[in-house]
């Protein structure tokens, strides 16, 4: 099969060296392996800019959704109420999780191209004192919009509520000072900006809040507290761990450090993203999100006026030339998406633009 690079928001294109780590079938109970898990957990705390005394990391099998569901179904107790702030599919997905787990919740929804307003969140919290937790997505991958978690964190904390952030597609690619923002639970996964392969998610959380959640989980396998309790002993996972994924992730963390950590990676993503947006204008293709809220991870593009091609035709043409792009997901406009996270560099963006030029000339 012909290879191509992924311009999708995860899984993404990983380095050869990250993939090569998976050639080893590692034993799970052995000391070396448990040490790798512990090193990963420690390293993630550093990336989140949190102290080891206050925060801890839990690794959870499954994709990112499993991580978010683990947090919501484990920490929002039967006497609690959750406010879900949503402006896209991933925010909405949290409400489906709440439904399934029987969590008492209320929603504050904004359109896919608008950021939730912190004052509005403050008002909702004031009006409904029964709310105990607030959850929201940082980088809404549906649209590519970057939400203002800083402003929302301020009002959530001022009201004394717990703040849960889905930073799936931003953690590692955007600087997030988790302790400064006083975030209680923040979730991401192996196959996004850390540039590993899919197989587990990770949760960085306040130890105190995690401890308080003991016994509240509605699911056995997604019990966040139990997962932590087992892992905390010596790094052994509670159930079979995705060994190959863990080895690849450890390597990906090293490579993130070599690149210059989050600051350097963030700069690369941002520059490539803005270059792509500038270049696409020549084809009459503009972003769905306003520049001020456009994040550096993925861009939703509106089709040019009076276009006479289908997404599939465009996708096939580009794939044939070495890149895979992504269909649109927002509900109120006809769009397609291009991600720029992973092992993607300036030359890839330039090549992609040339491919688009060729496509439009045809
Ligand atoms: C990728 C992603 C998820 C998790 O999706 P999975 O398909 O379970 O990996 C959750 N939230 C956001 C914002 C994401 O980008």
Coordinates of C-alpha atoms and ligand atoms in Angstrom, one line a residue:
X1 CA 0.0 0.0 0.0
X2 CA 1.2 3.5 -0.8
X3 CA 2.2 5.4 2.2
X4 CA 0.9 8.9 3.1
X5 CA 1.3 11.5 5.9
X6 CA -1.7 12.3 8.0
X7 CA -3.1 15.8 8.1
X8 CA -5.7 14.6 10.6
X9 CA -6.0 15.5 14.3
X10 CA -4.9 12.1 15.6
X11 CA -3.9 9.5 15.0
X12 CA -1.2 11.5 13.4
X13 CA 2.1 11.0 11.6
X14 CA 4.7 9.7 14.1
X15 CA 8.4 9.5 13.6
X16 CA 10.1 6.3 12.4
X17 CA 11.9 6.1 15.8
X18 CA 8.6 6.2 17.7
X19 CA 7.2 3.4 15.5
X20 CA 10.3 1.3 15.9
X21 CA 9.9 1.2 19.7
X22 CA 6.9 -1.1 19.0
X23 CA 9.1 -3.8 17.6
X24 CA 9.7 -5.0 21.2
X25 CA 7.1 -7.2 23.0
X26 CA 7.7 -6.0 26.6
X27 CA 6.8 -8.0 29.7
X28 CA 4.3 -6.1 31.9
X29 CA 5.1 -7.1 35.4
X30 CA 8.9 -6.6 35.1
X31 CA 10.6 -3.7 36.9
X32 CA 11.9 -2.1 33.7
X33 CA 8.5 -1.8 32.3
X34 CA 6.9 -0.4 35.5
X35 CA 9.7 2.2 35.7
X36 CA 8.8 3.3 32.2
X37 CA 5.2 3.9 33.3
X38 CA 6.4 5.9 36.3
X39 CA 8.7 8.0 34.2
X40 CA 5.9 8.8 31.8
X41 CA 3.6 9.9 34.7
X42 CA 6.3 12.1 36.1
X43 CA 7.2 13.6 32.8
X44 CA 3.6 14.5 32.1
X45 CA 3.4 16.4 35.4
X46 CA 6.4 18.5 34.2
X47 CA 4.7 19.3 30.9
X48 CA 1.6 20.4 32.8
X49 CA 3.7 22.7 35.0
X50 CA 2.3 21.2 38.2
X51 CA 4.0 20.2 41.5
X52 CA 4.3 16.5 42.3
X53 CA 2.9 17.2 45.8
X54 CA -0.4 18.5 44.6
X55 CA -1.0 16.7 41.3
X56 CA -0.7 13.1 40.0
X57 CA -1.1 11.4 36.6
X58 CA -3.3 8.4 35.8
X59 CA -2.9 6.5 32.5
X60 CA -6.1 4.9 31.2
X61 CA -6.4 2.2 28.5
X62 CA -8.5 3.2 25.5
X63 CA -8.7 6.3 23.3
X64 CA -9.3 9.8 24.5
X65 CA -13.0 9.4 24.9
X66 CA -12.3 6.6 27.5
X67 CA -10.3 9.2 29.5
X68 CA -13.0 11.8 29.5
X69 CA -15.7 9.2 30.4
X70 CA -13.5 7.9 33.1
X71 CA -13.2 11.3 34.7
X72 CA -16.9 12.3 34.4
X73 CA -18.2 8.9 35.6
X74 CA -15.7 8.7 38.4
X75 CA -15.6 12.1 40.0
X76 CA -19.1 13.6 39.6
X77 CA -20.9 11.9 42.4
X78 CA -24.6 11.0 42.8
X79 CA -25.1 14.2 44.9
X80 CA -23.2 16.4 42.4
X81 CA -24.3 18.4 39.3
X82 CA -22.1 19.0 36.2
X83 CA -22.2 22.0 34.0
X84 CA -21.0 21.1 30.5
X85 CA -19.8 24.0 28.4
X86 CA -20.0 23.0 24.8
X87 CA -19.3 24.5 21.3
X88 CA -18.7 21.4 19.2
X89 CA -19.0 17.7 18.9
X90 CA -16.6 16.9 21.7
X91 CA -18.4 19.1 24.2
X92 CA -21.6 17.5 23.2
X93 CA -20.1 14.0 23.6
X94 CA -19.7 14.8 27.3
X95 CA -23.4 15.1 27.6
X96 CA -23.9 11.7 26.1
X97 CA -21.5 10.3 28.7
X98 CA -23.4 12.1 31.4
X99 CA -26.7 10.5 30.1
X100 CA -25.2 7.0 30.1
X101 CA -23.7 7.3 33.6
X102 CA -26.9 8.9 35.0
X103 CA -25.0 12.1 35.9
X104 CA -27.1 15.1 36.8
X105 CA -26.0 17.8 34.3
X106 CA -26.9 21.0 32.7
X107 CA -25.6 22.4 29.4
X108 CA -24.4 25.7 28.2
X109 CA -24.1 25.5 24.4
X110 CA -22.6 28.0 22.0
X111 CA -22.5 27.7 18.2
X112 CA -19.5 25.8 16.7
X113 CA -17.8 29.1 15.6
X114 CA -18.2 31.0 18.9
X115 CA -16.2 30.7 22.1
X116 CA -18.2 30.2 25.4
X117 CA -18.4 33.4 27.4
X118 CA -16.9 33.3 30.9
X119 CA -19.4 35.8 32.3
X120 CA -22.2 33.6 31.1
X121 CA -20.6 30.7 33.0
X122 CA -20.3 32.8 36.1
X123 CA -24.0 33.7 35.8
X124 CA -25.0 30.1 35.4
X125 CA -23.0 29.1 38.5
X126 CA -24.6 31.9 40.5
X127 CA -28.1 30.9 39.4
X128 CA -27.7 27.3 40.1
X129 CA -25.6 26.7 43.3
X130 CA -26.2 23.0 43.0
X131 CA -23.6 22.8 40.3
X132 CA -20.4 21.2 41.7
X133 CA -18.3 20.6 38.5
X134 CA -17.7 22.4 35.2
X135 CA -16.3 20.7 32.2
X136 CA -15.2 22.0 28.8
X137 CA -13.0 21.3 25.8
X138 CA -9.9 23.4 25.2
X139 CA -9.1 22.8 21.5
X140 CA -12.5 22.0 19.9
X141 CA -11.3 19.7 17.2
X142 CA -14.7 19.8 15.5
X143 CA -13.9 23.4 14.3
X144 CA -10.3 24.0 15.2
X145 CA -11.3 26.8 17.6
X146 CA -9.2 27.3 20.8
X147 CA -11.4 28.0 23.8
X148 CA -10.4 30.5 26.5
X149 CA -10.0 28.1 29.4
X150 CA -8.1 30.8 31.3
X151 CA -11.1 33.1 31.5
X152 CA -13.5 30.2 32.3
X153 CA -11.1 28.8 35.0
X154 CA -11.1 32.1 36.8
X155 CA -14.9 32.2 37.2
X156 CA -15.2 28.5 38.0
X157 CA -12.6 28.8 40.7
X158 CA -14.0 32.0 42.0
X159 CA -17.3 30.1 42.5
X160 CA -15.4 27.3 44.3
X161 CA -16.3 24.6 41.7
X162 CA -14.2 21.8 40.2
X163 CA -12.9 22.4 36.7
X164 CA -12.5 19.5 34.2
X165 CA -10.8 20.2 30.9
X166 CA -10.7 18.0 27.8
X167 CA -7.3 19.2 26.4
X168 CA -7.1 16.2 24.1
X169 CA -5.9 17.9 21.0
X170 CA -4.0 20.7 22.7
X171 CA -1.9 19.2 25.5
X172 CA 1.7 19.1 24.4
X173 CA 1.0 21.4 21.5
X174 CA -0.1 24.5 23.4
X175 CA 1.3 25.6 26.7
X176 CA -1.2 25.0 29.5
X177 CA -0.1 26.1 33.0
X178 CA -2.4 23.6 34.8
X179 CA -1.6 24.6 38.4
X180 CA -1.7 28.3 37.7
X181 CA -5.1 27.9 36.2
X182 CA -6.0 25.6 39.2
X183 CA -7.5 23.0 36.9
X184 CA -8.7 19.9 38.8
X185 CA -8.7 17.3 36.0
X186 CA -7.2 17.7 32.6
X187 CA -7.3 14.9 30.0
X188 CA -5.4 14.1 26.8
X189 CA -4.3 11.0 24.9
X190 CA -1.3 9.3 23.5
X191 CA -2.0 10.0 19.8
X192 CA -2.3 13.7 19.8
X193 CA 0.3 16.4 20.4
X194 CA 2.7 14.2 22.3
X195 CA 2.9 12.4 18.9
X196 CA 2.6 8.8 20.1
X197 CA 0.2 6.1 18.7
X198 CA -3.3 5.4 19.9
X199 CA -4.0 3.2 22.9
X200 CA -4.3 5.1 26.1
X201 CA -5.4 8.4 27.5
X202 CA -3.9 10.3 30.5
X203 CA -5.4 12.3 33.2
X204 CA -3.5 14.9 35.2
X205 CA -5.4 15.7 38.4
X206 CA -5.3 17.1 41.9
X207 CA -4.5 14.2 44.3
X208 CA -7.0 15.6 46.9
X209 CA -9.9 15.6 44.4
X210 CA -9.0 12.2 43.2
X211 CA -9.0 10.9 46.7
X212 CA -12.4 12.4 47.3
X213 CA -13.8 10.4 44.4
X214 CA -13.1 7.1 45.9
X215 CA -16.1 4.8 45.6
X216 CA -18.0 7.1 43.3
X217 CA -17.2 5.4 40.0
X218 CA -20.1 4.0 38.0
X219 CA -17.8 1.8 35.9
X220 CA -15.4 -0.9 36.9
X221 CA -12.8 -0.6 34.1
X222 CA -13.0 3.2 33.9
X223 CA -12.7 3.7 37.7
X224 CA -10.2 6.6 37.9
X225 CA -9.4 6.3 41.6
X226 CA -8.9 2.5 41.4
X227 CA -6.7 2.8 38.3
X228 CA -4.6 5.4 40.2
X229 CA -4.4 3.4 43.4
X230 CA -3.0 0.4 41.6
X231 CA -0.6 2.4 39.4
X232 CA 0.6 4.5 42.3
X233 CA 2.1 1.4 44.1
X234 CA 4.9 0.7 41.6
X235 CA 3.7 1.6 38.1
X236 CA 1.8 -1.6 37.3
X237 CA -1.4 -1.1 35.3
X238 CA -4.6 -2.4 36.8
X239 CA -5.6 -4.5 33.7
X240 CA -3.4 -5.4 30.6
X241 CA -1.5 -2.3 29.6
X242 CA -1.0 -1.4 25.9
X243 CA 2.7 -2.2 26.1
X244 CA 3.7 -1.2 22.6
X245 CA 1.9 2.1 22.9
X246 CA 3.6 2.8 26.2
X247 CA 7.0 2.2 24.8
X248 CA 6.2 4.4 21.8
X249 CA 4.9 7.1 24.0
X250 CA 8.0 7.1 26.2
X251 CA 10.0 7.7 23.0
X252 CA 7.7 10.4 21.9
X253 CA 8.2 12.2 25.2
X254 CA 11.9 12.1 24.6
X255 CA 11.5 13.5 21.1
X256 CA 9.3 16.3 22.4
X257 CA 12.0 17.2 24.8
X258 CA 14.6 17.1 22.0
X259 CA 12.5 19.4 19.9
X260 CA 12.6 22.0 22.7
X261 CA 9.5 20.9 24.6
X262 CA 6.1 22.4 24.3
X263 CA 7.3 26.0 23.4
X264 CA 9.1 24.8 20.3
X265 CA 6.5 22.3 19.2
X266 CA 3.8 24.9 19.7
X267 CA 5.7 27.4 17.5
X268 CA 6.1 24.8 14.8
X269 CA 2.4 23.9 14.8
X270 CA 1.4 27.6 14.9
X271 CA 3.7 28.6 12.1
X272 CA 2.6 25.8 9.9
X273 CA -1.0 26.4 10.6
X274 CA -0.8 30.1 9.8
X275 CA 1.3 29.4 6.6
X276 CA -1.4 27.0 5.4
X277 CA -4.2 29.5 6.1
X278 CA -2.3 32.3 4.2
X279 CA -1.6 30.0 1.2
X280 CA -5.1 28.6 0.9
X281 CA -6.5 32.1 0.4
X282 CA -5.1 32.1 -3.2
X283 CA -7.6 29.4 -4.0
X284 CA -10.5 31.3 -2.5
X285 CA -10.5 29.0 0.5
X286 CA -10.9 30.7 3.9
X287 CA -11.2 29.4 7.5
X288 CA -14.5 28.9 9.2
X289 CA -13.2 30.3 12.5
X290 CA -12.1 33.9 13.0
X291 CA -8.4 34.5 13.2
X292 CA -8.7 35.6 16.8
X293 CA -10.0 32.2 18.0
X294 CA -8.4 29.9 15.3
X295 CA -6.2 27.4 17.2
X296 CA -2.9 26.0 15.9
X297 CA -4.0 22.3 15.7
X298 CA -6.5 21.9 12.9
X299 CA -8.3 24.3 10.5
X300 CA -11.8 24.0 9.2
X301 CA -12.0 25.4 5.7
X302 CA -15.0 26.6 3.7
X303 CA -15.1 25.4 0.1
X304 CA -14.5 28.1 -2.5
X305 CA -17.6 29.6 -4.0
X306 CA -19.3 27.7 -6.8
X307 CA -17.0 24.7 -6.5
X308 CA -17.6 21.7 -8.7
X309 CA -15.8 18.9 -6.9
X310 CA -16.7 16.6 -4.1
X311 CA -14.6 16.0 -0.9
X312 CA -13.9 12.5 -2.1
X313 CA -12.4 13.7 -5.4
X314 CA -10.2 16.2 -3.6
X315 CA -9.3 13.6 -0.9
X316 CA -8.3 11.0 -3.5
X317 CA -6.2 13.4 -5.5
X318 CA -4.3 14.6 -2.4
X319 CA -3.9 11.0 -1.0
X320 CA -2.5 9.8 -4.3
X321 CA 0.2 12.5 -3.8
X322 CA 1.1 11.6 -0.2
X323 CA -1.2 13.3 2.2
X324 CA -4.6 12.4 3.9
X325 CA -6.9 15.3 4.8
X326 CA -10.1 15.2 6.9
X327 CA -13.8 15.8 6.2
X328 CA -15.7 18.6 7.9
X329 CA -17.6 18.1 11.1
X330 CA -19.3 21.4 12.0
X331 CA -23.1 21.2 11.5
X332 CA -23.9 24.6 10.1
X333 CA -21.5 24.9 7.1
X334 CA -20.1 22.8 4.2
X335 CA -16.4 22.4 5.1
X336 CA -13.3 20.2 5.1
X337 CA -10.5 20.1 7.7
X338 CA -6.7 20.0 7.6
X339 CA -4.7 19.2 10.7
X340 CA -1.1 20.1 11.1
X341 CA 0.0 18.3 14.2
X342 CA 2.4 15.3 14.2
X343 CA 5.6 15.0 12.2
X344 CA 4.6 17.7 9.8
X345 CA 7.0 20.4 8.8
X346 CA 7.0 23.6 6.6
X347 CA 8.0 21.6 3.6
X348 CA 4.9 19.4 4.0
X349 CA 2.7 22.5 4.0
X350 CA 4.4 23.8 0.9
X351 CA 4.0 20.4 -0.8
X352 CA 0.4 20.3 0.1
X353 CA -0.2 23.8 -1.3
X354 CA 1.4 22.7 -4.6
X355 CA -0.9 19.7 -4.7
X356 CA -3.9 21.9 -4.1
X357 CA -2.7 24.2 -6.9
X358 CA -2.4 21.2 -9.3
X359 CA -5.9 20.1 -8.2
X360 CA -7.5 23.4 -8.9
X361 CA -5.7 23.8 -12.3
X362 CA -7.2 20.5 -13.3
Ligands
LIG1 C1 -9.5 13.3 19.7 C2 -10.4 14.0 20.7 C3 -11.1 13.3 21.7 C4 -11.1 11.8 21.8 O1 -11.5 11.2 20.7 P1 -11.2 9.6 20.5 O2 -11.8 9.3 19.2 O3 -11.7 8.9 21.6 O4 -9.7 9.6 20.5 C5 -11.8 14.0 22.6 N1 -11.9 15.4 22.6 C6 -11.2 16.1 21.7 C7 -11.3 17.6 21.7 C8 -10.5 15.4 20.7 O5 -9.8 16.1 19.8

